[in-house]
Coordinates of C-alpha atoms in Angstrom, one line a residue:
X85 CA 0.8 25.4 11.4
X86 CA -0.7 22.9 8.9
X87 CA 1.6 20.3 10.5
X88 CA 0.4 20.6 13.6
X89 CA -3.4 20.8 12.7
X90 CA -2.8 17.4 11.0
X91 CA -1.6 16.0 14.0
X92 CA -4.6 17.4 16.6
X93 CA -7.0 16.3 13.7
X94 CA -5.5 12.7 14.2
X95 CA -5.1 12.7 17.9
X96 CA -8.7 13.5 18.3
X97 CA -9.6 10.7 15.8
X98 CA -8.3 8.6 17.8
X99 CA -9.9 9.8 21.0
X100 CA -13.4 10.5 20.0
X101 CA -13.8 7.0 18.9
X102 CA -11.6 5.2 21.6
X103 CA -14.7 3.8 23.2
X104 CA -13.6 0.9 25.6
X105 CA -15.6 -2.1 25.7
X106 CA -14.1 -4.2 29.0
X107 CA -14.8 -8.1 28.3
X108 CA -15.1 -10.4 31.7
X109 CA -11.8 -11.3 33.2
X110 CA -11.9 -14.5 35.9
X111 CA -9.7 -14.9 38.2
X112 CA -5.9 -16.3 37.0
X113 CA -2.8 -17.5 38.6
X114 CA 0.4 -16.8 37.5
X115 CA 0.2 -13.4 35.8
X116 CA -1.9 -11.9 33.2
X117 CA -1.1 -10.8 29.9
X118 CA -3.4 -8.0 28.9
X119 CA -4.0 -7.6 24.8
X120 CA -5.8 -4.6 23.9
X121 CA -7.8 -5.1 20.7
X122 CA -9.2 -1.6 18.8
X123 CA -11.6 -2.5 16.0
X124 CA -14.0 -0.7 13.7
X125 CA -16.9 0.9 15.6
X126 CA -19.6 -0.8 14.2
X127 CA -17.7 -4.2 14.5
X128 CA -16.8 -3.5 18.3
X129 CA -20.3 -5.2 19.7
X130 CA -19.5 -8.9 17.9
X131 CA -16.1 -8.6 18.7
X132 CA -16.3 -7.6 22.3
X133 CA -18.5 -10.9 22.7
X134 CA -16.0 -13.0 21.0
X135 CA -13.2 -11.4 24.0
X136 CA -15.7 -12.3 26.6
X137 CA -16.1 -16.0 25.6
X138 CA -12.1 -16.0 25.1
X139 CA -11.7 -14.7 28.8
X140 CA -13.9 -16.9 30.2
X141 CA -11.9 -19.9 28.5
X142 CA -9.2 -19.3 30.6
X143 CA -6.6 -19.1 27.4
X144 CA -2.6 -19.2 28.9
X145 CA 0.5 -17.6 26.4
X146 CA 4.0 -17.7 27.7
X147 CA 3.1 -19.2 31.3
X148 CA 0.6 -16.2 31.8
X149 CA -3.4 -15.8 31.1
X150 CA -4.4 -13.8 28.8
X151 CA -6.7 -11.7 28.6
X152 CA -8.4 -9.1 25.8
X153 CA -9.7 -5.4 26.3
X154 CA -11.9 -4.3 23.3
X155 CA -12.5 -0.8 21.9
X156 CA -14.2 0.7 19.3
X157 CA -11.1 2.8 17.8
X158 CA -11.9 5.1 14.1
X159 CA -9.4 3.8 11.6
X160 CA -8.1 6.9 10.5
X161 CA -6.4 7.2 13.9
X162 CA -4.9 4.3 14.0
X163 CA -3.7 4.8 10.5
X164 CA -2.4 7.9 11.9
X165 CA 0.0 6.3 14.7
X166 CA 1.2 3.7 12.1
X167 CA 1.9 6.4 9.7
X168 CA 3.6 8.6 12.3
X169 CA 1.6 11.3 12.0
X170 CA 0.5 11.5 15.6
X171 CA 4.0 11.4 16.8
X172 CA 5.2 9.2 20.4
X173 CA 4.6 10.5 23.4
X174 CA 1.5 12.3 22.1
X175 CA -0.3 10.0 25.0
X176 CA -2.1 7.5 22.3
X177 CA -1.2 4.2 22.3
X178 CA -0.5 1.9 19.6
X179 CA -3.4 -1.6 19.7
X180 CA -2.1 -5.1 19.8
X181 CA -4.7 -6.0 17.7
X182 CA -6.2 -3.9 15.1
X183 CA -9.4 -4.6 13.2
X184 CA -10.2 -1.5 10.4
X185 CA -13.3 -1.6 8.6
X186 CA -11.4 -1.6 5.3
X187 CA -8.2 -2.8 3.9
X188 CA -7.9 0.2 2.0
X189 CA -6.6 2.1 5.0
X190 CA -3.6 -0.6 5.1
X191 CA -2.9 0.3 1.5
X192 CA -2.8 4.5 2.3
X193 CA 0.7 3.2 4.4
X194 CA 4.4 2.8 3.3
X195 CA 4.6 0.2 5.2
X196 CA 1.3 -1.6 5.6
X197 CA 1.6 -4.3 9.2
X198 CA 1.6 -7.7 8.1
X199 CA -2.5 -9.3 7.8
X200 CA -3.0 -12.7 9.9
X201 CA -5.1 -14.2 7.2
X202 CA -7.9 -13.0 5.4
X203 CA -11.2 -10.9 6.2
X204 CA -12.5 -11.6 9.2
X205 CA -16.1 -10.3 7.3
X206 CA -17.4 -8.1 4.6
X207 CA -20.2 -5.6 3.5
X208 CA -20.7 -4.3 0.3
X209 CA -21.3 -0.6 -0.6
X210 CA -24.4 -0.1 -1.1
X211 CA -27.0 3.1 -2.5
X212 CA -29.6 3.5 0.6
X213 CA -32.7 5.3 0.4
X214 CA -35.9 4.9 1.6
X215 CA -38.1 2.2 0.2
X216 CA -40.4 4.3 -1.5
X217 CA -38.1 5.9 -3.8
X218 CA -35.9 2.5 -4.2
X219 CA -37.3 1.9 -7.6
X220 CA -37.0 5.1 -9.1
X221 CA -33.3 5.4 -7.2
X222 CA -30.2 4.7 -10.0
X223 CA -29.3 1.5 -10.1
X224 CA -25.6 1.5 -11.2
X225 CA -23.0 4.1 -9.6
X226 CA -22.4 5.2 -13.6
X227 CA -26.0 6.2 -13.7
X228 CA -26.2 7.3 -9.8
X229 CA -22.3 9.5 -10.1
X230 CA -24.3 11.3 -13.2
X231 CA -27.3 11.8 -11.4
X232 CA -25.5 13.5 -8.6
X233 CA -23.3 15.3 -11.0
X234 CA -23.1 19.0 -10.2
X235 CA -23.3 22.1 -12.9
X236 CA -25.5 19.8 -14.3
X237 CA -29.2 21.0 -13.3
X238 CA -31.1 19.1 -15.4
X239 CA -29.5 16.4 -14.5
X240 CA -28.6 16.6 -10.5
X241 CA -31.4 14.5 -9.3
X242 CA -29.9 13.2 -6.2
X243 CA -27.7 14.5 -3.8
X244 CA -24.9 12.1 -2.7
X245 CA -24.1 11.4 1.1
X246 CA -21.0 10.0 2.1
X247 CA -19.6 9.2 5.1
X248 CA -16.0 11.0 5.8
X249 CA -13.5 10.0 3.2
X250 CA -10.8 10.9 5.9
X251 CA -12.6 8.9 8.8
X252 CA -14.3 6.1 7.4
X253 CA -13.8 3.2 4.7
X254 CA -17.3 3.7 3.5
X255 CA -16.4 6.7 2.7
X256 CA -13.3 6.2 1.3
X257 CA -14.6 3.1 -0.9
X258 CA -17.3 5.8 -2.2
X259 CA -14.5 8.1 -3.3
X260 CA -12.1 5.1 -5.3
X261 CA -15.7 4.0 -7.0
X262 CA -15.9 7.6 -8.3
X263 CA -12.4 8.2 -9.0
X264 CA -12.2 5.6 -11.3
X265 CA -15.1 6.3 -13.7
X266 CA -14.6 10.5 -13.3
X267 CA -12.0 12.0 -15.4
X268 CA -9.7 14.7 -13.0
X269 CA -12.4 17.7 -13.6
X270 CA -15.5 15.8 -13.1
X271 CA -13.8 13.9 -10.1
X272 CA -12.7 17.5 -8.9
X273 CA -16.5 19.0 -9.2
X274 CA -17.7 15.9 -7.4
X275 CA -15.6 15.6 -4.4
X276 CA -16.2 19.4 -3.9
X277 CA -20.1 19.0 -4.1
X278 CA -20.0 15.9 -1.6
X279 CA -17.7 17.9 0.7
X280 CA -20.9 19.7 1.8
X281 CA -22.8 16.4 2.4
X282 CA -20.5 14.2 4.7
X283 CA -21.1 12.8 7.8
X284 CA -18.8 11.9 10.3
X285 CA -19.9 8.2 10.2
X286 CA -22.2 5.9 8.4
X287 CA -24.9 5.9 11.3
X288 CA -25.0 9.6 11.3
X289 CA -25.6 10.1 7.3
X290 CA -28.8 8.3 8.1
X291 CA -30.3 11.8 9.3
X292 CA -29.8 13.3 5.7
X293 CA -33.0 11.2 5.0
X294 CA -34.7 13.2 7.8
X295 CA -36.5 15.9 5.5
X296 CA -38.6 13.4 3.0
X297 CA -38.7 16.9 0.9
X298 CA -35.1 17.7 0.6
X299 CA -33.7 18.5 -3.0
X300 CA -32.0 16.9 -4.6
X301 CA -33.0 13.6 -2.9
X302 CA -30.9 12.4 -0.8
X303 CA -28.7 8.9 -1.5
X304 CA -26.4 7.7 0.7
X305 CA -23.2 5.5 0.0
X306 CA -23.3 3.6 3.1
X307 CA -22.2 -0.4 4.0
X308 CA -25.5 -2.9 3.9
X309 CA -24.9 -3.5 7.4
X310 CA -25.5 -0.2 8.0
X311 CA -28.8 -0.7 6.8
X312 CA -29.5 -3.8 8.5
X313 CA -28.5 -1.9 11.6
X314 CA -30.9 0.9 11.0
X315 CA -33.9 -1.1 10.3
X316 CA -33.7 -3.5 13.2
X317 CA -34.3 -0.7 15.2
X318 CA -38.2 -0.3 13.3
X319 CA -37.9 3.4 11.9
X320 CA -40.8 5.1 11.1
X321 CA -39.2 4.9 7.4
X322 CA -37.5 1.9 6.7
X323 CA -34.2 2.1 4.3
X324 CA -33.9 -0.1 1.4
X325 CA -30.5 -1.5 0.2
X326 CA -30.2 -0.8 -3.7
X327 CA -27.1 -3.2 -5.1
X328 CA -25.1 -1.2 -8.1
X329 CA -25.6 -3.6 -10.8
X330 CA -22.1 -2.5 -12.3
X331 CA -20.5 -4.1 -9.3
X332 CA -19.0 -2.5 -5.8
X333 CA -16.6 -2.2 -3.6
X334 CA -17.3 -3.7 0.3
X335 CA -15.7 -3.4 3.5
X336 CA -13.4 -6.3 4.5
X337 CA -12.6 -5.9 8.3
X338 CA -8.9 -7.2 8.0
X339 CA -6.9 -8.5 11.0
X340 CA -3.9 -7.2 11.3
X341 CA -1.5 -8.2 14.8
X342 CA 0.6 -4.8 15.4
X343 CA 2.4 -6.1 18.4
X344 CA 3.0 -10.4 18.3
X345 CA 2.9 -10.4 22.1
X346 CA 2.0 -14.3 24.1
X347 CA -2.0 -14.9 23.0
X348 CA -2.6 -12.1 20.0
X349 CA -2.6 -15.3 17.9
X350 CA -4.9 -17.2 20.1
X351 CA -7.3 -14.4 19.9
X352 CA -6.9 -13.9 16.3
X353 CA -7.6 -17.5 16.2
X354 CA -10.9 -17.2 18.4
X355 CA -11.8 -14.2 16.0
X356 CA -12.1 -16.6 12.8
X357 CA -13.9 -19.6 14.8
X358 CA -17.8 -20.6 14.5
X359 CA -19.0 -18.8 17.5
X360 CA -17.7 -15.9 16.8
X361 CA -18.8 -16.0 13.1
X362 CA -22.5 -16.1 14.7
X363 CA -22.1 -13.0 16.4
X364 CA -20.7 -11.7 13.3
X365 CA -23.9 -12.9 11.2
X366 CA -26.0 -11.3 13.9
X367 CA -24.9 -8.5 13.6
X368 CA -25.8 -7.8 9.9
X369 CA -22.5 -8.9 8.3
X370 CA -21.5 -11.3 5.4
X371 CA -18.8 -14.1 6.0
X372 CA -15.3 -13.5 4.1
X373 CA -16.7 -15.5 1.0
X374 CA -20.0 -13.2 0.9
X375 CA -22.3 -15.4 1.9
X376 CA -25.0 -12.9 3.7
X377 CA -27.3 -13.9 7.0
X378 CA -30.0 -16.1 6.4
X379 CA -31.8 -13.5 8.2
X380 CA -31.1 -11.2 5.0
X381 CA -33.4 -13.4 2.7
X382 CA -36.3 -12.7 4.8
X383 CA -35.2 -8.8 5.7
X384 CA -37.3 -6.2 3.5
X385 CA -34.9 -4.0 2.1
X386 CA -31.6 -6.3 1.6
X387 CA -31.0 -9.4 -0.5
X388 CA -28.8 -12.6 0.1
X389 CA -27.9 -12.6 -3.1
X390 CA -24.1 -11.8 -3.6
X391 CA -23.4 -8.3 -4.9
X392 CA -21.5 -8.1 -8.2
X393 CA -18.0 -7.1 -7.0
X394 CA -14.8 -4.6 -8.6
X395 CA -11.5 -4.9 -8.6
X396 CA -9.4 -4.3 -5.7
X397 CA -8.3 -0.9 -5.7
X398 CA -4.0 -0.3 -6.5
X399 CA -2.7 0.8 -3.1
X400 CA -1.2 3.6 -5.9
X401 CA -4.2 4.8 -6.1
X402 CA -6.0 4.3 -3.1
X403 CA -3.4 6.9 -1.7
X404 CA -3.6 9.3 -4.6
X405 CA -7.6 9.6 -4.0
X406 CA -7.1 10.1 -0.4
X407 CA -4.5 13.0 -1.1
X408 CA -6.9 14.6 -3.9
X409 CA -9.8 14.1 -1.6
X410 CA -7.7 16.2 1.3
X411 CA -6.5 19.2 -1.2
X412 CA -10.4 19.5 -2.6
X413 CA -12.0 19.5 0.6
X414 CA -9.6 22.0 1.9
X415 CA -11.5 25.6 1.8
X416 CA -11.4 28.0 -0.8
X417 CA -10.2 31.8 -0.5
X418 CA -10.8 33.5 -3.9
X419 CA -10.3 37.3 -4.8
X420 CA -12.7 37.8 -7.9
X421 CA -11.1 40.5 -9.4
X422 CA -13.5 42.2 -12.5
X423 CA -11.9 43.6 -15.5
X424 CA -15.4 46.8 -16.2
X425 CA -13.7 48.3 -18.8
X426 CA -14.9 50.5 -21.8
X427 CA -14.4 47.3 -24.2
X428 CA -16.6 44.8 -22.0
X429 CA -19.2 46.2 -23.3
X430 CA -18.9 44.9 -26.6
X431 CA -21.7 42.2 -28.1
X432 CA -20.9 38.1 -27.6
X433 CA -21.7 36.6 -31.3
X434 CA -24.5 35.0 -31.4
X435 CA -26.1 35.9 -28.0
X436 CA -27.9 39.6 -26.6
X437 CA -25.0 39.4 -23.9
X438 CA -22.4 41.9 -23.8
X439 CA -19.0 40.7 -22.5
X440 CA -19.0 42.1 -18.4
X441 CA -23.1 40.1 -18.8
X442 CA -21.3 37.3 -19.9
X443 CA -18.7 36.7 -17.1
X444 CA -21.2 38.0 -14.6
X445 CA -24.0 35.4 -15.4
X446 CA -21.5 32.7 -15.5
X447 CA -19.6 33.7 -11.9
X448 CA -23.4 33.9 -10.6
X449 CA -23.6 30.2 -11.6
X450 CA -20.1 29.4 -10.4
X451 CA -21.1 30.8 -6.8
X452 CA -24.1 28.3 -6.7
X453 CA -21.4 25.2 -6.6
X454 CA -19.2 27.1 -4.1
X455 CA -20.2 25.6 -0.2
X456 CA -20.9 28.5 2.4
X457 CA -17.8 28.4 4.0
X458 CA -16.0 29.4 0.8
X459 CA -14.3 33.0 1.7
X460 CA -15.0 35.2 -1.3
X461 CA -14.2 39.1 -1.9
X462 CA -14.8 41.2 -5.1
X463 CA -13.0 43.9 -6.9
X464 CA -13.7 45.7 -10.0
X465 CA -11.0 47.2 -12.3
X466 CA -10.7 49.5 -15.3
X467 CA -8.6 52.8 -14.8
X468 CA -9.2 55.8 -12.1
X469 CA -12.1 53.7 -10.6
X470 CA -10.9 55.1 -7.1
X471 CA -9.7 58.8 -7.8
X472 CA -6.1 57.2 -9.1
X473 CA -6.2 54.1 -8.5
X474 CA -7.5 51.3 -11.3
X475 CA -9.3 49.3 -8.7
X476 CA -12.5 49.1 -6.2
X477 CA -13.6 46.6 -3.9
X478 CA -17.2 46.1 -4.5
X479 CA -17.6 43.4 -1.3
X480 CA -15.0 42.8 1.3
X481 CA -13.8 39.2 1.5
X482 CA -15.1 36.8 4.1
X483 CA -17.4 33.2 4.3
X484 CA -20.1 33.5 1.4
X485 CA -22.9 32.4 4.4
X486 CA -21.7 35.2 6.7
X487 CA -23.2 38.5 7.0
X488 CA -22.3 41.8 4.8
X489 CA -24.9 44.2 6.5
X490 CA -28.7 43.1 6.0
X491 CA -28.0 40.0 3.9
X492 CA -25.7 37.0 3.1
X493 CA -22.1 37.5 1.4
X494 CA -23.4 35.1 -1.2
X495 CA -26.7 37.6 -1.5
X496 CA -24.0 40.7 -1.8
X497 CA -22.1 39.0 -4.5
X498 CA -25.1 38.1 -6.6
X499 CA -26.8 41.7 -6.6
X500 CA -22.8 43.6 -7.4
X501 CA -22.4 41.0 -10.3
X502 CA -26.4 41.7 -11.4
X503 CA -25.2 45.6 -11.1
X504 CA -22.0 45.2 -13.0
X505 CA -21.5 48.1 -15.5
X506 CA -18.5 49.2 -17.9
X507 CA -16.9 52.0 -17.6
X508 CA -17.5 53.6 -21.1
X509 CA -14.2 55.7 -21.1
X510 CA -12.0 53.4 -18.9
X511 CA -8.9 51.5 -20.3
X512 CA -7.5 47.8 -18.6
X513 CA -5.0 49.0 -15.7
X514 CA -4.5 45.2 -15.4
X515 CA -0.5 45.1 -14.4
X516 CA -1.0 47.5 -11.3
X517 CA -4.4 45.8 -10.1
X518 CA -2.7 41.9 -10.6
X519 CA 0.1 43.7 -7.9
X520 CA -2.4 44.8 -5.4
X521 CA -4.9 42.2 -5.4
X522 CA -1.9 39.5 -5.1
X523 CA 0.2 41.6 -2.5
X524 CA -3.4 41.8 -0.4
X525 CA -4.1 38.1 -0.9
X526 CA -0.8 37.4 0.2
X527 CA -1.1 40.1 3.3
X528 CA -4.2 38.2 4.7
X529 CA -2.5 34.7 3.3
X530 CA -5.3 31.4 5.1
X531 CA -2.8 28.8 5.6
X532 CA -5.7 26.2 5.9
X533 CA -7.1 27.0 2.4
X534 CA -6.3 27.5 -0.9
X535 CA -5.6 31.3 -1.7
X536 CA -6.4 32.6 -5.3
X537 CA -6.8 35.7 -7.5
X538 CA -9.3 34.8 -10.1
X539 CA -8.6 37.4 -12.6
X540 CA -11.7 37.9 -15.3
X541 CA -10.6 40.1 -18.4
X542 CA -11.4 40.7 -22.2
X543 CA -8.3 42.6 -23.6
X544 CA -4.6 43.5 -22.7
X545 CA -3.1 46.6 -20.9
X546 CA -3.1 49.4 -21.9
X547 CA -2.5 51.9 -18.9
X548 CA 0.2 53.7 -19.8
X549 CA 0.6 55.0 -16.3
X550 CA 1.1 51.7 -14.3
X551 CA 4.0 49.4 -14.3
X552 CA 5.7 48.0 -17.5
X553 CA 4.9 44.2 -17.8
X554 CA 8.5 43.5 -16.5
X555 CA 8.6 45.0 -13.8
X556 CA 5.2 43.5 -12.7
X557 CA 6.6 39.7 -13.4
X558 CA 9.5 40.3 -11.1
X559 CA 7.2 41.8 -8.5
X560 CA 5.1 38.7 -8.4
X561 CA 8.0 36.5 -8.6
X562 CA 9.6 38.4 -5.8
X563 CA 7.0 38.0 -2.9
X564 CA 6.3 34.2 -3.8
X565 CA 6.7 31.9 -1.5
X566 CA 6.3 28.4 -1.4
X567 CA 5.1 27.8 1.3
X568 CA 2.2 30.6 1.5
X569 CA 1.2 30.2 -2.6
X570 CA -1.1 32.8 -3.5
X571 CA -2.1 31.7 -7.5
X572 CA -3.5 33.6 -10.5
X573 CA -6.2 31.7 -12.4
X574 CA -7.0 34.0 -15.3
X575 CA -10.1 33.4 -17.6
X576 CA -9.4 35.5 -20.6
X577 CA -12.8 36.0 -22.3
X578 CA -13.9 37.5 -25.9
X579 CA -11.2 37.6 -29.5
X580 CA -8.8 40.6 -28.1
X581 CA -7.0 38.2 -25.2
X582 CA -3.4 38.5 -24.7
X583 CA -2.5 35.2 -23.8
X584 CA 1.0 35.5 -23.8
X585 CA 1.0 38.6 -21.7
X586 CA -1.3 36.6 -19.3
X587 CA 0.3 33.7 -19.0
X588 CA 3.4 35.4 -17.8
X589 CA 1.3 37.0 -14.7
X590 CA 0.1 33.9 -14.3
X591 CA 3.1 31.7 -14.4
X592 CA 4.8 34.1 -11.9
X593 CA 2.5 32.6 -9.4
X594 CA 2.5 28.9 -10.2
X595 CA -1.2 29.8 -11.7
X596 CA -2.5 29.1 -14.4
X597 CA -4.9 31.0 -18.4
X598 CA -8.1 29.6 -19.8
X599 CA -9.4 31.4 -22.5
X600 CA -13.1 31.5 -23.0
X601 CA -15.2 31.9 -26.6
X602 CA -18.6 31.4 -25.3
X603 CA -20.6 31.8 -22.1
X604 CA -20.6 28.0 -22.1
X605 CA -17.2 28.1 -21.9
X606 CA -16.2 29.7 -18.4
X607 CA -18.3 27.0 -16.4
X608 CA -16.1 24.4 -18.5
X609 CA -13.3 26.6 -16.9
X610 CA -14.6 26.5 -13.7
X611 CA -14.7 23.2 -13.5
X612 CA -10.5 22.8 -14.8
X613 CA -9.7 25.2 -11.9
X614 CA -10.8 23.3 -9.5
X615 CA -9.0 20.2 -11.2
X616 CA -5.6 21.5 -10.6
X617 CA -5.9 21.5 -6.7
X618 CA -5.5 17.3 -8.0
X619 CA -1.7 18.4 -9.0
X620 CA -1.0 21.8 -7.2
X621 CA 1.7 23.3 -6.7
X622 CA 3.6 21.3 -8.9
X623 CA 1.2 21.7 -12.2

């Protein structure tokens, strides 16, 4: 199933962006070789006037004119046929000529096609906003990544727009800049916050500027020509450029020949030459060494000036981030399951919280970082909370943005968690309630998300009519499956955890124990969880 959605994901990559731009053909004697050329969408205007003045020339390969068709082609598909990931015969054909907006989708390959020369043009990553709040914008990515930080309220005082990681090099660019200056749990909470903010391509993340009143402002991560693009067209609100002072990363717009047929290095050739590096220029893009339009030195919002540059990414790690960006964005399926007994009401030290206020004013924070297509469900458990039975569903699971009645999901949540009470006589009938709520989670197993039990507890069990610790761990062990994994994530809270009892639920499952002290603590735990989607299932 997840195969296959990988593939029709691809194929219509491909298709939604395979725009054809027809360049003149004259008339020819003696046969015609047709090249077809896909390129980066925003390149595909400059580049179909380059094929056009090639065409007209009358250029001759292997006793036959040739000829070029241009199209505007996403690279992610393209990078999908090369990969094999959109398998032959699926109908999509493979380019002669292929022109991605970044080199870093030739690194994301075993075996990358072999570049004719260097970059046919570049444009650097740039922080776009409007040209009234430039000034007061970040003007590093350090100081911008911790601006946009989530869990951080005081501190989240812009929101981050990228274009898709999995469909642009913008995008992905964005994601290696933040990789590299986020440890795995920061990285983890960031990719998951920007999830909700993506846009399908760096035109369209212009429109998260839209509403001037939005909060946290809105920044995007976009390519300067992007900008130059936008503001040629006189907005009502022009977008100002603002150049990370710790250096970026830009677009590079390599030329790679996938199929050496008669003239694909003529027109490779006609691609690098001084009429079509004026088209190029035109269009809002640098030359391979940097040097901007002279158009730029006179354009509000943009300077000439050579950005301050990074390192190349590794290809190592350019398709690591990829990988952790597609298990983080995947959705989330969590069963919150509540431990309410008797000793949850017992004081925190040093706060006027009692343990069950504790955990249920840090999950209300939690939920604010989860998107609204997160699928959440609820359950309390002590003992006989449901004439025999240790456990109760408080709210069924589903999307936190659908509706439960009158209200949201999300809404539900936050007034059961507010309502939270212990049971004053109930004992933990934890072995019995980890059975059901993994056997149910496992039931109504998502293959397109990641499927947890987040167990919340203070003590042990001690329910001497459920199952014996044992038999509990081969029970769990029993119905795993790899390839439908249903973890435990336990957060053990207060002095009176069992840790070694817990870890062995957990570690039937491939999951994984935190223990909590403090409040503070759980959202520090929260964050950890996410993390190890970065090395599931093999952490």
């Amino acid at each position: 199933m997840a195969i296959v959605a990988v593939v029709c994901m691809a194929i219509a990559a491909v298709l939604a962006t395979s725009v054809y731009a027809l360049s003149a053909i004259t008339s020819c004697s003696g046969g015609v070789t047709t090249l077809d050329a896909a390129v980066a969408p925003e390149l595909a205007p400059a580049v179909s006037a380059v094929a056009a003045d090639f065409n007209g020339a009358d250029h001759r390969a292997g006793g036959k004119c040739v000829r070029v068709t241009v199209r505007a082609a996403g690279p992610a598909g393209v990078t999908a046929l090369l990969s094999g990931q959109i398998p032959r015969g699926s109908g999509v054909r493979l380019p002669d000529v292929w022109v991605p907006d970044s080199s870093l989708w030739l690194r994301l390959l075993a075996k990358p096609p072999r570049l004719a020369g260097g970059p046919l043009a570049r444009s650097p990553l740039v922080a776009a906003v409007p040209a009234a709040r430039a000034t007061r914008t970040p003007g590093s990515w350090k100081d911008l990544l911790g601006a946009a930080e989530p869990g951080e309220r005081s501190s989240r005082a812009v929101g981050l727009v990228l274009p898709d990681p999995a469909r642009t090099g913008a995008g992905l660019a964005a994601l290696l800049v933040a990789r590299e200056r986020e440890g795995d749990a920061a990285f983890a909470a960031f990719a998951r916050s920007v999830r909700e903010s993506t846009a399908p391509d760096a035109t369209r993340a212009f429109g998260a500027l839209a509403g001037s009143s939005a909060r946290p402002e809105p920044v995007l991560a976009v390519p300067e020509q992007a900008v130059w693009e936008h503001d040629r067209r006189e907005p009502s609100e022009p977008v100002q450029a603002v150049y990370p002072r710790d250096g970026t990363l830009s677009l590079d717009y390599p030329v790679a020949i996938l199929d050496d047929r008669p003239g694909a290095r003529l027109f490779e050739h006609a691609l690098r030459g001084g009429t079509a590096r004026e088209h190029l220029r035109s269009a809002g893009f640098r030359d391979p060494a940097g040097r901007a339009p002279a158009a730029f030195g006179r354009t509000p919002g943009l300077t000439a000036a050579r950005p301050a540059v990074l390192a190349d990414p590794e290809p190592a790690l350019v398709r690591r981030t990829a990988q952790e960006w597609a298990r983080l964005t995947l959705g989330s399926r969590m069963l919150s399951v509540i431990d309410v007994s008797g000793s949850m009401a017992q004081p925190v030290p040093g706060t006027r919280l009692t343990r069950l206020q504790a955990i249920a004013q840090a999950s209300q924070e939690g939920l604010a970082l989860q998107p609204d297509d997160t699928e959440l469900g609820q359950w309390i458990f002590s003992t006989r909370l449901d004439g025999d039975r240790d456990w109760r569903r408080t709210v069924p699971m589903g999307p936190l943005g659908g509706r439960v009645g009158s209200v949201t999901r999300r809404q539900r949540i936050l007034s059961a968690l507010a309502a939270l009470r212990p049971k004053p006589d109930g004992a933990t009938g934890l072995y019995d309630t980890v059975l059901a709520a993994v056997r149910y989670m496992r039931r109504t197993y998502r293959p397109e998300m990641v499927n947890t039990v987040l167990l919340f507890t203070d003590g042990r069990n001690d329910d001497p009519g459920g199952p014996s610790l044992d038999r509990t761990v081969a029970a769990l062990r029993a119905g795993r499956e790899a390839t439908r994994p249903v973890q435990i994530i336990v957060i053990g809270f207060g002095p009176d955890v069992d840790t070694a009892e817990l870890r062995r639920l957990a570690d039937a499952t491939g999951g994984s124990v935190y223990t909590a002290r403090v409040p503070q603590d759980i959202m520090r735990i929260f964050g950890e969880a996410t993390a190890r989607r970065l090395c599931a299932p093999s952490c």
